[in-house]
Amino acid sequence: MKRPISINEEKNYNPIEEMHTEADKRVGQVFRTMLVFTSLMVIAPISSYFASKKYIFEKYFSIDSDESYIYSVAVTVIVIHLILGAFIYIAWQDANTSANEKKKK
């Protein structure tokens, strides 16, 4: 049988521990975001370069190997800009969310 909690009983509430827990979660989220975008910045441009050169420009469009380099680099630059734009957007949203949470407290 459960014992009823009286109003006068204090819970073991420690605001410092709560702050550390929230800060740890926040650091974990930031680290995860940076890890994802760092991986994207390494893998996506390299793979988009070789995939677009070999499969899109040389096989599908039958462009000469020397010319396909130029077009593949253009695709790579576009991919890099998309990744950077996505990172800036997520960082902006994250900063706004954090600011709104601080205002509520």
XYZ file of N, CA, C and O in Angstrom:
420
model
N 0.842 -1.175 0.000
C 0.000 0.000 0.000
C 0.890 1.241 0.000
O 1.857 1.333 0.728
N 0.541 2.208 -0.847
C 1.324 3.426 -0.953
C 0.982 4.382 0.175
O -0.148 4.492 0.594
N 2.013 5.034 0.655
C 1.831 6.002 1.716
C 1.487 7.340 1.091
O 2.151 7.806 0.162
N 0.438 8.001 1.548
C 0.082 9.308 0.985
C 1.138 10.357 1.354
O 1.698 10.342 2.431
N 1.385 11.255 0.407
C 2.360 12.325 0.619
C 1.640 13.507 1.235
O 0.633 13.977 0.724
N 2.196 13.945 2.332
C 1.569 15.101 2.964
C 2.106 16.382 2.329
O 3.170 16.403 1.713
N 1.382 17.455 2.502
C 1.739 18.730 1.901
C 3.015 19.292 2.520
O 3.793 19.957 1.850
N 3.256 19.007 3.759
C 4.396 19.584 4.458
C 5.722 18.894 4.129
O 6.771 19.400 4.472
N 5.663 17.727 3.509
C 6.902 17.031 3.180
C 7.606 17.735 2.031
O 6.987 18.158 1.071
N 8.911 17.856 2.152
C 9.697 18.480 1.098
C 10.312 17.394 0.231
O 10.792 16.387 0.724
N 10.301 17.640 -1.051
C 10.985 16.734 -1.962
C 12.447 17.136 -1.996
O 12.810 18.260 -1.678
N 13.286 16.222 -2.381
C 14.711 16.526 -2.516
C 14.919 17.274 -3.824
O 15.305 16.709 -4.835
N 14.647 18.553 -3.796
C 14.749 19.383 -4.994
C 16.027 20.185 -4.922
O 16.261 20.938 -3.992
N 16.848 20.007 -5.939
C 18.104 20.732 -5.998
C 18.175 21.447 -7.353
O 18.386 20.817 -8.383
N 17.983 22.776 -7.367
C 17.973 23.492 -8.647
C 19.314 23.453 -9.370
O 19.365 23.531 -10.588
N 20.411 23.320 -8.643
C 21.723 23.267 -9.294
C 21.848 21.994 -10.116
O 22.329 22.012 -11.248
N 21.405 20.870 -9.550
C 21.441 19.620 -10.304
C 20.542 19.703 -11.529
O 20.877 19.190 -12.596
N 19.396 20.356 -11.387
C 18.492 20.501 -12.518
C 19.136 21.340 -13.616
O 19.026 21.033 -14.800
N 19.857 22.397 -13.236
C 20.531 23.240 -14.218
C 21.620 22.463 -14.938
O 21.789 22.584 -16.152
N 22.387 21.656 -14.198
C 23.443 20.869 -14.823
C 22.855 19.844 -15.783
O 23.391 19.612 -16.851
N 21.749 19.264 -15.419
C 21.115 18.285 -16.290
C 20.647 18.940 -17.579
O 20.857 18.408 -18.663
N 20.032 20.117 -17.496
C 19.595 20.829 -18.696
C 20.791 21.257 -19.541
O 20.750 21.166 -20.769
N 21.840 21.707 -18.885
C 23.038 22.127 -19.618
C 23.685 20.931 -20.319
O 24.147 21.060 -21.455
N 23.712 19.780 -19.650
C 24.282 18.582 -20.265
C 23.476 18.152 -21.485
O 24.038 17.770 -22.512
N 22.153 18.238 -21.394
C 21.316 17.896 -22.537
C 21.580 18.857 -23.691
O 21.647 18.454 -24.844
N 21.718 20.117 -23.362
C 21.953 21.146 -24.376
C 23.293 20.928 -25.078
O 23.395 21.039 -26.295
N 24.324 20.614 -24.308
C 25.642 20.356 -24.890
C 25.584 19.124 -25.784
O 26.170 19.097 -26.872
N 24.844 18.119 -25.366
C 24.692 16.919 -26.182
C 23.996 17.204 -27.497
O 24.392 16.687 -28.546
N 22.975 18.057 -27.472
C 22.273 18.417 -28.701
C 23.187 19.197 -29.652
O 23.194 18.946 -30.858
N 23.932 20.133 -29.098
C 24.843 20.930 -29.927
C 25.927 20.043 -30.530
O 26.255 20.147 -31.718
N 26.472 19.143 -29.722
C 27.508 18.235 -30.214
C 26.969 17.341 -31.323
O 27.629 17.125 -32.339
N 25.759 16.841 -31.147
C 25.137 15.979 -32.150
C 24.926 16.748 -33.462
O 25.214 16.232 -34.549
N 24.458 17.980 -33.362
C 24.247 18.798 -34.551
C 25.570 19.056 -35.278
O 25.648 18.928 -36.502
N 26.599 19.407 -34.534
C 27.906 19.657 -35.144
C 28.473 18.394 -35.782
O 29.081 18.445 -36.852
N 28.280 17.252 -35.138
C 28.770 15.989 -35.683
C 28.074 15.654 -36.999
O 28.721 15.250 -37.970
N 26.769 15.856 -37.059
C 26.019 15.579 -38.287
C 26.482 16.484 -39.424
O 26.772 16.015 -40.536
N 26.584 17.779 -39.154
C 26.965 18.696 -40.225
C 28.433 18.570 -40.607
O 28.788 18.780 -41.771
N 29.293 18.214 -39.680
C 30.694 17.968 -40.025
C 30.806 16.745 -40.928
O 31.540 16.762 -41.916
N 30.059 15.707 -40.591
C 30.052 14.513 -41.442
C 29.517 14.830 -42.830
O 30.066 14.372 -43.837
N 28.449 15.614 -42.879
C 27.902 16.007 -44.182
C 28.903 16.819 -45.001
O 29.012 16.648 -46.213
N 29.618 17.722 -44.337
C 30.581 18.563 -45.049
C 31.766 17.754 -45.586
O 32.432 18.175 -46.525
N 32.049 16.608 -44.985
C 33.141 15.775 -45.469
C 32.646 14.810 -46.551
O 33.252 14.683 -47.613
N 31.532 14.151 -46.292
C 31.078 13.073 -47.169
C 30.311 13.575 -48.391
O 30.558 13.139 -49.517
N 29.373 14.484 -48.202
C 28.476 14.893 -49.292
C 29.193 15.565 -50.466
O 28.928 15.202 -51.622
N 30.092 16.516 -50.258
C 30.742 17.137 -51.429
C 31.599 16.158 -52.229
O 31.572 16.170 -53.462
N 32.326 15.305 -51.526
C 33.190 14.349 -52.232
C 32.352 13.356 -53.026
O 32.607 13.106 -54.207
N 31.326 12.811 -52.394
C 30.492 11.835 -53.093
C 29.684 12.484 -54.213
O 29.494 11.881 -55.272
N 29.218 13.718 -54.008
C 28.468 14.378 -55.083
C 29.372 14.702 -56.263
O 28.938 14.631 -57.413
N 30.613 15.021 -56.000
C 31.540 15.299 -57.093
C 31.729 14.064 -57.971
O 31.535 14.112 -59.190
N 32.118 12.953 -57.345
C 32.407 11.755 -58.132
C 31.143 11.151 -58.738
O 31.168 10.669 -59.873
N 30.042 11.173 -58.018
C 28.796 10.623 -58.560
C 28.291 11.443 -59.734
O 27.892 10.878 -60.764
N 28.321 12.757 -59.594
C 27.835 13.587 -60.709
C 28.765 13.500 -61.912
O 28.315 13.485 -63.058
N 30.055 13.417 -61.669
C 31.009 13.327 -62.780
C 30.819 12.024 -63.540
O 30.667 12.022 -64.768
N 30.807 10.925 -62.818
C 30.784 9.622 -63.474
C 29.408 9.257 -64.024
O 29.289 8.823 -65.172
N 28.377 9.410 -63.203
C 27.069 8.891 -63.587
C 26.204 9.908 -64.329
O 25.504 9.550 -65.264
N 26.248 11.160 -63.923
C 25.360 12.140 -64.550
C 25.985 12.716 -65.816
O 25.403 12.646 -66.902
N 27.179 13.275 -65.693
C 27.739 14.012 -66.823
C 28.420 13.116 -67.862
O 28.298 13.359 -69.064
N 29.150 12.087 -67.428
C 29.848 11.246 -68.402
C 28.943 10.164 -68.996
O 28.992 9.905 -70.188
N 28.120 9.507 -68.164
C 27.275 8.434 -68.688
C 25.967 8.950 -69.270
O 25.592 8.595 -70.382
N 25.253 9.774 -68.506
C 23.926 10.196 -68.939
C 23.983 11.256 -70.043
O 23.308 11.138 -71.059
N 24.810 12.287 -69.840
C 24.900 13.356 -70.828
C 26.026 13.147 -71.849
O 26.164 13.926 -72.782
N 26.851 12.151 -71.656
C 27.974 11.820 -72.562
C 28.902 13.014 -72.786
O 29.323 13.311 -73.910
N 29.242 13.697 -71.703
C 30.158 14.840 -71.773
C 31.579 14.324 -71.612
O 31.837 13.381 -70.858
N 32.513 14.928 -72.307
C 33.923 14.568 -72.244
C 34.426 14.655 -70.793
O 33.969 15.486 -70.008
N 35.377 13.813 -70.455
C 35.899 13.762 -69.092
C 36.492 15.096 -68.648
O 36.352 15.488 -67.484
N 37.155 15.789 -69.553
C 37.753 17.082 -69.202
C 36.700 18.137 -68.888
O 36.878 18.956 -67.989
N 35.599 18.129 -69.616
C 34.537 19.105 -69.369
C 33.683 18.735 -68.158
O 33.137 19.615 -67.495
N 33.562 17.454 -67.899
C 32.707 17.029 -66.786
C 33.268 17.466 -65.429
O 32.519 17.582 -64.460
N 34.581 17.713 -65.362
C 35.169 18.219 -64.122
C 34.534 19.554 -63.729
O 34.217 19.779 -62.562
N 34.370 20.422 -64.676
C 33.834 21.754 -64.405
C 32.413 21.661 -63.871
O 32.066 22.277 -62.859
N 31.598 20.858 -64.531
C 30.210 20.718 -64.097
C 30.108 20.012 -62.740
O 29.262 20.350 -61.919
N 30.983 19.045 -62.522
C 30.970 18.333 -61.237
C 31.371 19.249 -60.084
O 30.820 19.155 -58.988
N 32.324 20.124 -60.347
C 32.720 21.098 -59.318
C 31.558 22.042 -59.021
O 31.324 22.403 -57.857
N 30.823 22.429 -60.034
C 29.655 23.292 -59.818
C 28.613 22.586 -58.944
O 28.039 23.201 -58.040
N 28.393 21.310 -59.195
C 27.459 20.537 -58.355
C 27.968 20.483 -56.918
O 27.202 20.641 -55.962
N 29.260 20.273 -56.749
C 29.854 20.207 -55.412
C 29.699 21.526 -54.670
O 29.366 21.538 -53.479
N 29.918 22.634 -55.348
C 29.758 23.950 -54.718
C 28.307 24.166 -54.288
O 28.040 24.681 -53.195
N 27.374 23.748 -55.114
C 25.955 23.871 -54.756
C 25.633 23.026 -53.527
O 24.933 23.482 -52.617
N 26.163 21.814 -53.477
C 25.927 20.937 -52.311
C 26.504 21.569 -51.048
O 25.862 21.563 -49.985
N 27.692 22.129 -51.133
C 28.309 22.779 -49.967
C 27.452 23.950 -49.491
O 27.226 24.111 -48.287
N 26.950 24.746 -50.420
C 26.111 25.878 -50.037
C 24.799 25.411 -49.409
O 24.299 26.053 -48.471
N 24.234 24.333 -49.903
C 23.012 23.794 -49.293
C 23.258 23.318 -47.865
O 22.443 23.562 -46.965
N 24.376 22.651 -47.641
C 24.705 22.173 -46.292
C 24.930 23.353 -45.352
O 24.430 23.370 -44.216
N 25.686 24.352 -45.800
C 25.918 25.537 -44.966
C 24.625 26.283 -44.673
O 24.404 26.744 -43.549
N 23.764 26.399 -45.671
C 22.474 27.050 -45.464
C 21.608 26.302 -44.462
O 20.969 26.914 -43.604
N 21.614 24.974 -44.549
C 20.848 24.172 -43.589
C 21.411 24.332 -42.178
O 20.655 24.436 -41.200
N 22.745 24.374 -42.058
C 23.350 24.550 -40.739
C 22.997 25.915 -40.152
O 22.658 26.021 -38.970
N 23.067 26.950 -40.964
C 22.736 28.294 -40.482
C 21.276 28.362 -40.053
O 20.950 28.939 -39.013
N 20.396 27.755 -40.829
C 18.972 27.747 -40.491
C 18.724 27.029 -39.163
O 18.012 27.545 -38.296
N 19.329 25.865 -38.987
C 19.133 25.109 -37.746
C 19.743 25.856 -36.562
O 19.157 25.898 -35.475
N 20.914 26.450 -36.749
C 21.534 27.220 -35.665
C 20.680 28.426 -35.301
O 20.523 28.759 -34.121
N 20.103 29.078 -36.285
C 19.234 30.238 -36.051
C 17.983 29.814 -35.269
O 17.592 30.470 -34.308
N 17.355 28.731 -35.687
C 16.161 28.237 -34.997
C 16.501 27.814 -33.567
O 15.741 28.052 -32.641
N 17.648 27.191 -33.403
C 18.064 26.739 -32.088
C 18.327 27.920 -31.163
O 17.960 27.898 -29.990
N 18.940 28.973 -31.687
C 19.204 30.170 -30.880
C 17.898 30.850 -30.490
O 17.746 31.313 -29.354
N 16.942 30.915 -31.414
C 15.638 31.511 -31.097
C 14.898 30.694 -30.052
O 14.264 31.258 -29.157
N 14.965 29.379 -30.151
C 14.316 28.513 -29.171
C 14.935 28.698 -27.789
O 14.220 28.801 -26.794
N 16.256 28.771 -27.737
C 16.938 28.970 -26.454
C 16.588 30.322 -25.842
O 16.367 30.440 -24.639
N 16.530 31.347 -26.673
C 16.190 32.684 -26.177
C 14.758 32.724 -25.661
O 14.489 33.340 -24.627
N 13.848 32.072 -26.349
C 12.461 32.036 -25.909
C 12.298 31.269 -24.592
O 11.501 31.646 -23.730
N 13.065 30.191 -24.421
C 13.013 29.423 -23.174
C 13.540 30.249 -22.006
O 13.021 30.182 -20.898
N 14.586 31.029 -22.251
C 15.139 31.870 -21.179
C 14.179 32.976 -20.788
O 14.092 33.359 -19.629
N 13.451 33.522 -21.763
C 12.479 34.570 -21.457
C 11.333 34.032 -20.629
O 10.789 34.729 -19.780
N 10.930 32.792 -20.881
C 9.823 32.199 -20.132
C 10.195 31.950 -18.682
O 9.358 31.995 -17.808
N 11.459 31.674 -18.438
C 11.906 31.401 -17.058
C 12.069 32.698 -16.358
O 11.716 33.163 -15.466
